[in-house]
Amino acid sequence: MSEPEPSAAHVALWPGAEDWLAELRDQRRVSPHTLSNYERDLRRLQTLAGNASPAELTALDLRRFVGRLHASGLSGRSIARSLSAWRGLLRWLARRGVLDANVAEGLHAPKHPKRLPDALSVDEAFRLLNPVATAETPNANAEREQVLQCRDQAMFELFYSSGIRLSELVGLDMDCLTDLRQGEVRVLGKRNKTRVVPVGRTAQTAVERWLNVRAQLLKTEDEPALFLGQQGKRIAPRTIQLRLNRHGQQQGLPQRIHPHQLRHSFATHMLQGSGDLRAVQEMLGHASIASTQVYTHLDFQHLAQVYDQAHPRAHRSKAATAQADASRFNPEQEDKKAT
């Protein structure tokens, strides 16, 4: 079987692959972002397989493909996602009798180091959310920039106040204002699941200020989006990413700031203040508490730093710190308490 390089040109999907992706989209409500990734992963598999059909693939072929992806520098996390797409399609074909068995079952990606979320400190978060000074001499460009900064301030405050995802913020419409004025926001999360999260007064005030100038960007009265780009339509995720990073630079923060960092900061600071893991899970919209559990490690790291700095006999070894961190939270015990 020929083995083209993983970076080969775009290839047409195997018969059945489009139907599987359509089923994920229409029946399982998988997000467009996940579907796009899965489609790319399937094309990668077909490129690796060359002229072979799904029925001709063996478990040894797939192991060799995984090895090539790993050798090319692809991360363990990305390879794991590719395997998830491969398994899903081959399982779907096997259930329909196209394949005798799913040869991808039991195949695992190389282990990858777990990365802790990159959260801001409370001081850094407050520094980031300080409004940027505007030009004293008014002109057309300065006035336009003031409108954009007013919009940005509302978005960034809402991010940090509620911990919502970038896609959830972009998807907010004007009909959410009734809930916002009551101190909460209803968002449409992953797999079309709706949840309600609280919103603080500072964020509410920032949104109200944005509403006072929103008409200056509005092009059509029937535009439902709460946050608009300069073209008068729903703001693009990439625009928010660029504006937030630029805002962080203007505030003198040394690191690159991204939208998910505000979500991480929200979760970390909420957990440090309340210690209620289940409540943070609900607010973040995590289906599994294992996804929220990572923030307990961040919380413990913060406490450990305070201890090491303040206690005269601290000076604990890194091994002792890591062991205590790993044993601080036992999900099985937590689940037993919940039941």
CSV table of C-alpha atoms in Angstrom, one decimal:
chain,number,residue,atom,x,y,z
A,1,MET,CA,0.0,0.0,0.0
A,2,SER,CA,1.4,3.4,-0.9
A,3,GLU,CA,2.0,5.9,1.8
A,4,PRO,CA,1.9,9.6,0.7
A,5,GLU,CA,3.1,12.2,3.1
A,6,PRO,CA,0.5,13.5,5.6
A,7,SER,CA,0.8,16.9,4.1
A,8,ALA,CA,-0.5,15.8,0.7
A,9,ALA,CA,-3.0,17.8,-1.3
A,10,HIS,CA,-6.7,17.9,-0.6
A,11,VAL,CA,-8.5,14.6,-1.3
A,12,ALA,CA,-12.2,13.7,-1.8
A,13,LEU,CA,-13.9,12.0,1.2
A,14,TRP,CA,-14.5,8.3,1.1
A,15,PRO,CA,-18.1,7.2,0.3
A,16,GLY,CA,-20.1,7.2,3.5
A,17,ALA,CA,-17.9,9.8,5.3
A,18,GLU,CA,-20.1,12.7,4.2
A,19,ASP,CA,-23.2,10.8,5.5
A,20,TRP,CA,-21.5,10.2,8.9
A,21,LEU,CA,-20.5,13.8,9.3
A,22,ALA,CA,-24.1,14.8,8.3
A,23,GLU,CA,-25.4,12.5,11.0
A,24,LEU,CA,-23.1,14.1,13.6
A,25,ARG,CA,-24.3,17.5,12.5
A,26,ASP,CA,-28.0,16.9,12.3
A,27,GLN,CA,-28.7,14.2,15.0
A,28,ARG,CA,-25.9,14.6,17.5
A,29,ARG,CA,-25.7,18.4,17.1
A,30,VAL,CA,-21.9,18.4,17.0
A,31,SER,CA,-20.4,21.9,16.7
A,32,PRO,CA,-19.3,23.2,13.3
A,33,HIS,CA,-15.8,23.5,14.7
A,34,THR,CA,-15.6,19.9,15.7
A,35,LEU,CA,-17.1,18.8,12.3
A,36,SER,CA,-14.4,20.8,10.5
A,37,ASN,CA,-11.7,19.2,12.6
A,38,TYR,CA,-13.2,15.7,12.0
A,39,GLU,CA,-13.4,16.3,8.2
A,40,ARG,CA,-9.7,17.4,8.2
A,41,ASP,CA,-8.8,14.3,10.3
A,42,LEU,CA,-10.6,12.0,7.8
A,43,ARG,CA,-8.8,13.6,4.9
A,44,ARG,CA,-5.5,13.1,6.7
A,45,LEU,CA,-6.4,9.4,7.1
A,46,GLN,CA,-7.2,9.0,3.4
A,47,THR,CA,-3.9,10.8,2.4
A,48,LEU,CA,-2.0,8.3,4.6
A,49,ALA,CA,-4.0,5.4,3.2
A,50,GLY,CA,-3.2,6.3,-0.4
A,51,ASN,CA,-5.4,4.3,-2.8
A,52,ALA,CA,-6.6,1.9,-0.1
A,53,SER,CA,-10.3,1.8,0.9
A,54,PRO,CA,-11.5,1.5,4.5
A,55,ALA,CA,-12.1,-2.2,4.0
A,56,GLU,CA,-8.4,-2.7,3.1
A,57,LEU,CA,-7.0,-1.0,6.2
A,58,THR,CA,-5.6,-3.1,9.1
A,59,ALA,CA,-4.8,-2.2,12.7
A,60,LEU,CA,-1.1,-2.4,11.7
A,61,ASP,CA,-1.7,0.3,9.0
A,62,LEU,CA,-3.3,2.6,11.5
A,63,ARG,CA,-0.5,2.1,14.1
A,64,ARG,CA,2.0,3.0,11.4
A,65,PHE,CA,-0.1,6.1,10.5
A,66,VAL,CA,-0.1,7.2,14.1
A,67,GLY,CA,3.6,6.7,14.2
A,68,ARG,CA,4.1,8.9,11.2
A,69,LEU,CA,1.9,11.6,12.6
A,70,HIS,CA,3.8,11.5,15.8
A,71,ALA,CA,7.2,11.6,14.0
A,72,SER,CA,6.0,14.6,12.0
A,73,GLY,CA,5.6,16.6,15.2
A,74,LEU,CA,1.8,16.4,15.6
A,75,SER,CA,0.9,16.6,19.3
A,76,GLY,CA,-0.6,13.7,21.2
A,77,ARG,CA,-3.8,15.7,21.7
A,78,SER,CA,-4.2,16.3,18.0
A,79,ILE,CA,-3.4,12.6,17.2
A,80,ALA,CA,-6.0,11.6,19.8
A,81,ARG,CA,-8.6,13.7,18.1
A,82,SER,CA,-7.7,12.2,14.7
A,83,LEU,CA,-8.1,8.7,16.2
A,84,SER,CA,-11.5,9.7,17.6
A,85,ALA,CA,-12.6,10.7,14.1
A,86,TRP,CA,-11.1,7.5,12.5
A,87,ARG,CA,-12.8,5.3,15.1
A,88,GLY,CA,-16.1,7.1,14.7
A,89,LEU,CA,-16.2,6.6,10.9
A,90,LEU,CA,-15.0,3.0,10.9
A,91,ARG,CA,-17.5,2.1,13.6
A,92,TRP,CA,-20.3,3.7,11.6
A,93,LEU,CA,-19.3,1.8,8.5
A,94,ALA,CA,-19.0,-1.5,10.4
A,95,ARG,CA,-22.5,-1.1,11.8
A,96,ARG,CA,-23.8,-0.8,8.3
A,97,GLY,CA,-22.0,-3.9,7.1
A,98,VAL,CA,-19.5,-2.0,4.9
A,99,LEU,CA,-16.6,-3.3,7.1
A,100,ASP,CA,-16.3,-6.6,8.9
A,101,ALA,CA,-14.8,-4.9,12.0
A,102,ASN,CA,-13.6,-1.6,13.3
A,103,VAL,CA,-9.8,-2.0,13.2
A,104,ALA,CA,-9.3,1.3,15.0
A,105,GLU,CA,-10.8,0.1,18.2
A,106,GLY,CA,-8.2,-0.2,21.0
A,107,LEU,CA,-5.7,2.0,19.2
A,108,HIS,CA,-4.4,4.8,21.4
A,109,ALA,CA,-2.5,8.0,20.8
A,110,PRO,CA,0.9,8.7,22.3
A,111,LYS,CA,0.7,10.2,25.8
A,112,HIS,CA,0.9,14.0,25.9
A,113,PRO,CA,1.7,16.2,29.0
A,114,LYS,CA,-1.3,17.7,30.6
A,115,ARG,CA,-1.2,21.5,30.4
A,116,LEU,CA,-2.8,23.5,33.2
A,117,PRO,CA,-5.1,26.4,32.0
A,118,ASP,CA,-3.2,29.7,31.8
A,119,ALA,CA,-5.1,31.9,34.2
A,120,LEU,CA,-4.5,35.5,35.1
A,121,SER,CA,-4.0,36.6,38.7
A,122,VAL,CA,-6.7,38.7,40.3
A,123,ASP,CA,-4.5,41.8,40.0
A,124,GLU,CA,-3.7,41.0,36.3
A,125,ALA,CA,-7.4,40.6,35.6
A,126,PHE,CA,-8.3,43.9,37.2
A,127,ARG,CA,-5.4,45.5,35.3
A,128,LEU,CA,-6.6,44.1,32.0
A,129,LEU,CA,-10.2,45.3,32.6
A,130,ASN,CA,-9.2,48.9,33.3
A,131,PRO,CA,-10.5,51.1,30.4
A,132,VAL,CA,-7.8,52.3,28.0
A,133,ALA,CA,-7.2,56.1,28.0
A,134,THR,CA,-8.6,57.7,24.9
A,135,ALA,CA,-7.3,60.6,22.9
A,136,GLU,CA,-8.0,64.0,24.4
A,137,THR,CA,-8.4,65.7,21.0
A,138,PRO,CA,-11.7,64.5,19.4
A,139,ASN,CA,-11.7,63.6,15.7
A,140,ALA,CA,-13.6,61.1,13.5
A,141,ASN,CA,-11.1,58.3,14.1
A,142,ALA,CA,-10.9,58.9,17.8
A,143,GLU,CA,-14.7,58.8,18.1
A,144,ARG,CA,-14.9,55.6,16.2
A,145,GLU,CA,-12.2,54.1,18.4
A,146,GLN,CA,-14.2,55.1,21.5
A,147,VAL,CA,-17.2,53.2,20.2
A,148,LEU,CA,-15.1,50.1,19.6
A,149,GLN,CA,-13.4,50.4,23.0
A,150,CYS,CA,-16.9,50.7,24.6
A,151,ARG,CA,-17.9,47.5,22.8
A,152,ASP,CA,-14.7,45.8,23.8
A,153,GLN,CA,-15.0,46.7,27.4
A,154,ALA,CA,-18.5,45.2,27.5
A,155,MET,CA,-17.3,42.0,25.9
A,156,PHE,CA,-14.3,41.6,28.2
A,157,GLU,CA,-16.2,42.3,31.3
A,158,LEU,CA,-18.9,39.8,30.3
A,159,PHE,CA,-16.2,37.2,29.6
A,160,TYR,CA,-14.6,37.6,33.0
A,161,SER,CA,-17.9,38.0,34.9
A,162,SER,CA,-19.7,35.0,33.5
A,163,GLY,CA,-16.9,32.6,32.2
A,164,ILE,CA,-18.7,32.0,28.9
A,165,ARG,CA,-17.0,30.6,25.9
A,166,LEU,CA,-15.9,32.8,22.9
A,167,SER,CA,-18.5,31.1,20.7
A,168,GLU,CA,-21.2,31.7,23.3
A,169,LEU,CA,-20.3,35.4,23.5
A,170,VAL,CA,-20.3,35.8,19.7
A,171,GLY,CA,-23.7,34.1,19.6
A,172,LEU,CA,-25.5,36.5,22.0
A,173,ASP,CA,-28.5,38.3,20.5
A,174,MET,CA,-30.3,41.4,21.6
A,175,ASP,CA,-33.1,39.2,23.1
A,176,CYS,CA,-30.7,38.3,26.0
A,177,LEU,CA,-31.0,41.8,27.4
A,178,THR,CA,-34.0,41.1,29.7
A,179,ASP,CA,-32.0,38.4,31.4
A,180,LEU,CA,-28.8,40.5,31.5
A,181,ARG,CA,-30.6,43.3,33.3
A,182,GLN,CA,-31.7,40.8,35.9
A,183,GLY,CA,-28.1,39.7,36.5
A,184,GLU,CA,-27.9,36.6,34.4
A,185,VAL,CA,-27.3,35.5,30.8
A,186,ARG,CA,-28.7,32.6,28.9
A,187,VAL,CA,-26.2,31.1,26.5
A,188,LEU,CA,-26.2,28.3,23.9
A,189,GLY,CA,-23.3,26.0,24.7
A,190,LYS,CA,-21.8,22.9,23.1
A,191,ARG,CA,-24.2,20.5,21.5
A,192,ASN,CA,-26.9,23.1,21.6
A,193,LYS,CA,-27.2,22.9,25.4
A,194,THR,CA,-28.6,26.0,27.0
A,195,ARG,CA,-27.5,27.2,30.5
A,196,VAL,CA,-28.0,30.3,32.6
A,197,VAL,CA,-25.0,31.9,34.3
A,198,PRO,CA,-24.9,35.0,36.6
A,199,VAL,CA,-23.5,38.3,35.5
A,200,GLY,CA,-22.0,40.9,37.8
A,201,ARG,CA,-23.0,44.6,38.1
A,202,THR,CA,-19.8,45.8,36.5
A,203,ALA,CA,-20.4,43.8,33.4
A,204,GLN,CA,-24.1,44.8,33.3
A,205,THR,CA,-23.1,48.5,33.4
A,206,ALA,CA,-20.5,48.0,30.6
A,207,VAL,CA,-23.1,46.3,28.4
A,208,GLU,CA,-25.6,49.2,29.0
A,209,ARG,CA,-22.9,51.7,28.0
A,210,TRP,CA,-22.3,49.7,24.8
A,211,LEU,CA,-26.0,49.7,24.0
A,212,ASN,CA,-26.0,53.5,24.1
A,213,VAL,CA,-23.5,53.6,21.2
A,214,ARG,CA,-24.3,50.3,19.4
A,215,ALA,CA,-26.4,52.2,16.8
A,216,GLN,CA,-23.2,53.9,15.5
A,217,LEU,CA,-22.0,50.5,14.1
A,218,LEU,CA,-25.5,49.2,13.2
A,219,LYS,CA,-26.2,49.0,9.4
A,220,THR,CA,-29.6,47.3,9.4
A,221,GLU,CA,-32.3,47.5,12.1
A,222,ASP,CA,-33.0,43.8,11.9
A,223,GLU,CA,-29.5,42.7,13.0
A,224,PRO,CA,-30.0,40.5,16.0
A,225,ALA,CA,-26.4,40.3,17.3
A,226,LEU,CA,-25.6,42.0,20.6
A,227,PHE,CA,-22.0,42.7,19.6
A,228,LEU,CA,-21.2,44.1,16.2
A,229,GLY,CA,-18.1,44.4,14.1
A,230,GLN,CA,-17.2,47.5,12.1
A,231,GLN,CA,-19.3,46.2,9.1
A,232,GLY,CA,-22.4,46.4,11.3
A,233,LYS,CA,-22.8,42.6,11.4
A,234,ARG,CA,-22.2,40.0,14.2
A,235,ILE,CA,-18.6,40.3,15.4
A,236,ALA,CA,-16.2,37.6,14.3
A,237,PRO,CA,-14.3,35.5,16.9
A,238,ARG,CA,-11.0,36.4,15.3
A,239,THR,CA,-11.7,40.1,15.8
A,240,ILE,CA,-12.3,39.6,19.5
A,241,GLN,CA,-9.1,37.6,19.8
A,242,LEU,CA,-7.1,40.4,18.1
A,243,ARG,CA,-8.8,43.2,20.1
A,244,LEU,CA,-8.3,41.4,23.4
A,245,ASN,CA,-4.6,40.8,22.8
A,246,ARG,CA,-4.1,44.4,21.7
A,247,HIS,CA,-5.9,45.6,24.8
A,248,GLY,CA,-3.6,43.5,27.0
A,249,GLN,CA,-0.6,45.0,25.4
A,250,GLN,CA,-2.0,48.5,25.9
A,251,GLN,CA,-2.4,47.7,29.6
A,252,GLY,CA,1.2,46.6,29.8
A,253,LEU,CA,0.6,42.9,30.5
A,254,PRO,CA,3.7,40.9,29.4
A,255,GLN,CA,1.9,37.8,28.2
A,256,ARG,CA,-0.3,37.2,25.2
A,257,ILE,CA,-4.0,37.4,26.2
A,258,HIS,CA,-6.6,35.2,24.6
A,259,PRO,CA,-10.4,35.0,25.2
A,260,HIS,CA,-10.2,31.5,26.8
A,261,GLN,CA,-7.8,33.0,29.3
A,262,LEU,CA,-10.6,35.1,30.8
A,263,ARG,CA,-12.7,31.9,31.1
A,264,HIS,CA,-9.9,30.2,32.9
A,265,SER,CA,-9.4,33.2,35.2
A,266,PHE,CA,-13.1,33.3,36.0
A,267,ALA,CA,-13.1,29.6,36.9
A,268,THR,CA,-9.9,29.8,39.0
A,269,HIS,CA,-11.0,32.9,40.9
A,270,MET,CA,-14.4,31.5,41.5
A,271,LEU,CA,-13.0,28.3,42.9
A,272,GLN,CA,-10.5,30.1,45.1
A,273,GLY,CA,-13.2,32.2,46.5
A,274,SER,CA,-15.9,29.6,47.0
A,275,GLY,CA,-14.3,26.1,46.9
A,276,ASP,CA,-17.5,24.9,45.3
A,277,LEU,CA,-16.4,22.7,42.4
A,278,ARG,CA,-19.9,21.6,41.4
A,279,ALA,CA,-21.1,25.2,41.1
A,280,VAL,CA,-18.1,26.1,38.9
A,281,GLN,CA,-18.9,23.1,36.7
A,282,GLU,CA,-22.4,24.3,36.2
A,283,MET,CA,-21.4,27.8,35.4
A,284,LEU,CA,-18.7,26.7,32.9
A,285,GLY,CA,-21.2,24.2,31.2
A,286,HIS,CA,-18.9,21.2,31.6
A,287,ALA,CA,-20.6,17.9,31.0
A,288,SER,CA,-18.1,16.1,33.3
A,289,ILE,CA,-16.7,17.3,36.5
A,290,ALA,CA,-13.3,15.9,35.3
A,291,SER,CA,-13.1,18.9,33.0
A,292,THR,CA,-13.5,21.2,35.9
A,293,GLN,CA,-11.2,19.3,38.2
A,294,VAL,CA,-8.1,20.9,36.5
A,295,TYR,CA,-8.9,24.1,38.3
A,296,THR,CA,-8.4,22.5,41.7
A,297,HIS,CA,-4.8,22.0,40.7
A,298,LEU,CA,-4.5,25.7,39.9
A,299,ASP,CA,-6.2,26.6,43.3
A,300,PHE,CA,-3.8,24.3,45.1
A,301,GLN,CA,-0.8,25.9,43.3
A,302,HIS,CA,-1.9,29.3,44.5
A,303,LEU,CA,-2.2,28.1,48.1
A,304,ALA,CA,1.2,26.4,47.9
A,305,GLN,CA,2.9,29.5,46.6
A,306,VAL,CA,1.4,31.5,49.5
A,307,TYR,CA,2.6,28.8,51.9
A,308,ASP,CA,6.1,28.6,50.5
A,309,GLN,CA,6.4,32.4,50.7
A,310,ALA,CA,5.0,32.9,54.2
A,311,HIS,CA,5.9,29.8,56.2
A,312,PRO,CA,9.4,29.9,57.8
A,313,ARG,CA,9.8,26.2,57.4
A,314,ALA,CA,8.1,25.8,54.0
A,315,HIS,CA,10.8,25.0,51.5
A,316,ARG,CA,9.0,21.8,50.4
A,317,SER,CA,10.5,19.7,47.6
A,318,LYS,CA,8.9,19.8,44.2
A,319,ALA,CA,8.1,16.1,44.5
A,320,ALA,CA,6.2,16.7,47.7
A,321,THR,CA,4.2,19.5,46.1
A,322,ALA,CA,3.3,17.4,43.1
A,323,GLN,CA,2.2,14.5,45.3
A,324,ALA,CA,0.0,16.7,47.4
A,325,ASP,CA,-1.4,18.4,44.3
A,326,ALA,CA,-2.3,15.0,42.7
A,327,SER,CA,-4.0,13.7,45.9
A,328,ARG,CA,-5.9,16.8,46.7
A,329,PHE,CA,-9.0,15.8,44.7
A,330,ASN,CA,-10.4,12.3,44.3
A,331,PRO,CA,-13.2,12.4,41.7
A,332,GLU,CA,-14.5,9.0,42.9
A,333,GLN,CA,-14.9,10.2,46.5
A,334,GLU,CA,-16.5,13.4,45.2
A,335,ASP,CA,-19.0,11.5,43.1
A,336,LYS,CA,-19.9,9.3,46.1
A,337,LYS,CA,-20.6,12.4,48.1
A,338,ALA,CA,-22.8,13.8,45.4
A,339,THR,CA,-24.8,10.6,45.3
